[in-house]
Amino acid sequence: MFGLSELAIILIVVIAVIGMKKLPELTRSAGKATRILKAEARAAKDEEAGTTPAPRAVQGEVVPPGTGTTPPDARPAGAPDHP
């Protein structure tokens, strides 16, 4: 008769063999979940301390259409890749 440790080892091997296709996907999603959890914990810690970083503002400019901002040899947006 098998003991509890032998049954656990057999169960782990069977799960590993059956789940071999899903293993990369599971580890990828576990890594994403860990990164999200770390980011949320850091944000909560910053919010608790009152040191939230200031939002970044990016300066931009509005260019009116038809002012010649595209190069003369550029293709139109709907043009095919080959002539």
Coordinates of C-alpha atoms in Angstrom, one line a residue:
M1 CA 0.0 0.0 0.0
F2 CA 1.2 3.5 -0.8
G3 CA 1.8 6.1 1.9
L4 CA 0.6 9.7 1.7
S5 CA 4.0 11.0 0.5
E6 CA 4.1 8.5 -2.4
L7 CA 0.6 9.4 -3.4
A8 CA 1.4 13.1 -3.3
I9 CA 4.4 12.6 -5.6
I10 CA 2.4 10.5 -8.0
L11 CA -0.3 13.2 -8.1
I12 CA 2.2 16.0 -8.7
V13 CA 3.8 14.0 -11.6
V14 CA 0.4 13.3 -13.2
I15 CA -0.6 16.9 -12.9
A16 CA 2.7 18.0 -14.4
V17 CA 2.3 15.6 -17.4
I18 CA -1.3 16.4 -18.1
G19 CA -0.9 20.2 -17.6
M20 CA 2.3 20.5 -19.6
K21 CA 0.5 22.5 -22.3
K22 CA -1.1 24.9 -19.9
L23 CA 2.0 25.4 -17.7
P24 CA 3.6 28.4 -19.7
E25 CA 0.2 30.1 -19.8
L26 CA -0.3 29.6 -16.1
T27 CA 3.1 30.9 -15.2
R28 CA 2.7 33.9 -17.5
S29 CA -0.6 34.9 -15.9
A30 CA 0.8 34.3 -12.4
G31 CA 3.6 36.7 -13.3
K32 CA 1.2 39.3 -14.5
A33 CA -0.9 39.0 -11.3
T34 CA 2.2 39.4 -9.2
R35 CA 3.2 42.6 -11.1
I36 CA -0.3 44.0 -10.7
L37 CA -0.4 43.2 -7.0
K38 CA 3.0 44.8 -6.4
A39 CA 1.9 48.0 -8.3
E40 CA -1.3 48.2 -6.3
A41 CA 0.5 47.6 -3.0
R42 CA 3.0 50.3 -3.9
A43 CA 0.2 52.7 -4.9
A44 CA -1.6 52.0 -1.6
K45 CA 1.6 52.6 0.4
D46 CA 2.2 55.9 -1.5
E47 CA -1.4 57.0 -0.9
E48 CA -1.2 56.2 2.8
A49 CA 2.1 58.1 3.1
G50 CA 0.6 61.0 1.2
T51 CA 3.4 61.0 -1.4
T52 CA 1.5 60.4 -4.6
P53 CA 3.7 61.4 -7.6
A54 CA 2.5 64.4 -9.6
P55 CA 1.0 63.5 -13.0
R56 CA 3.3 64.1 -15.9
A57 CA 2.1 66.7 -18.4
V58 CA 3.4 66.5 -22.0
Q59 CA 3.5 69.6 -24.0
G60 CA 2.1 69.3 -27.5
E61 CA 1.0 71.4 -30.4
V62 CA -1.9 71.3 -32.7
V63 CA -1.1 71.2 -36.4
P64 CA -3.9 72.2 -38.7
P65 CA -4.6 69.7 -41.6
G66 CA -3.1 70.5 -45.0
T67 CA -0.1 72.5 -43.7
G68 CA 2.5 70.2 -45.4
T69 CA 3.6 68.2 -42.3
T70 CA 3.9 64.9 -44.2
P71 CA 6.9 64.3 -46.5
P72 CA 6.1 64.7 -50.2
D73 CA 7.0 61.0 -51.0
A74 CA 4.7 59.6 -48.3
R75 CA 1.8 57.3 -49.4
P76 CA -1.8 58.2 -48.4
A77 CA -3.3 56.4 -45.5
G78 CA -5.4 54.0 -47.6
A79 CA -2.9 53.2 -50.3
P80 CA -1.8 49.6 -50.8
D81 CA 1.8 48.5 -49.9
H82 CA 2.7 47.7 -53.5
P83 CA 2.3 49.9 -56.6

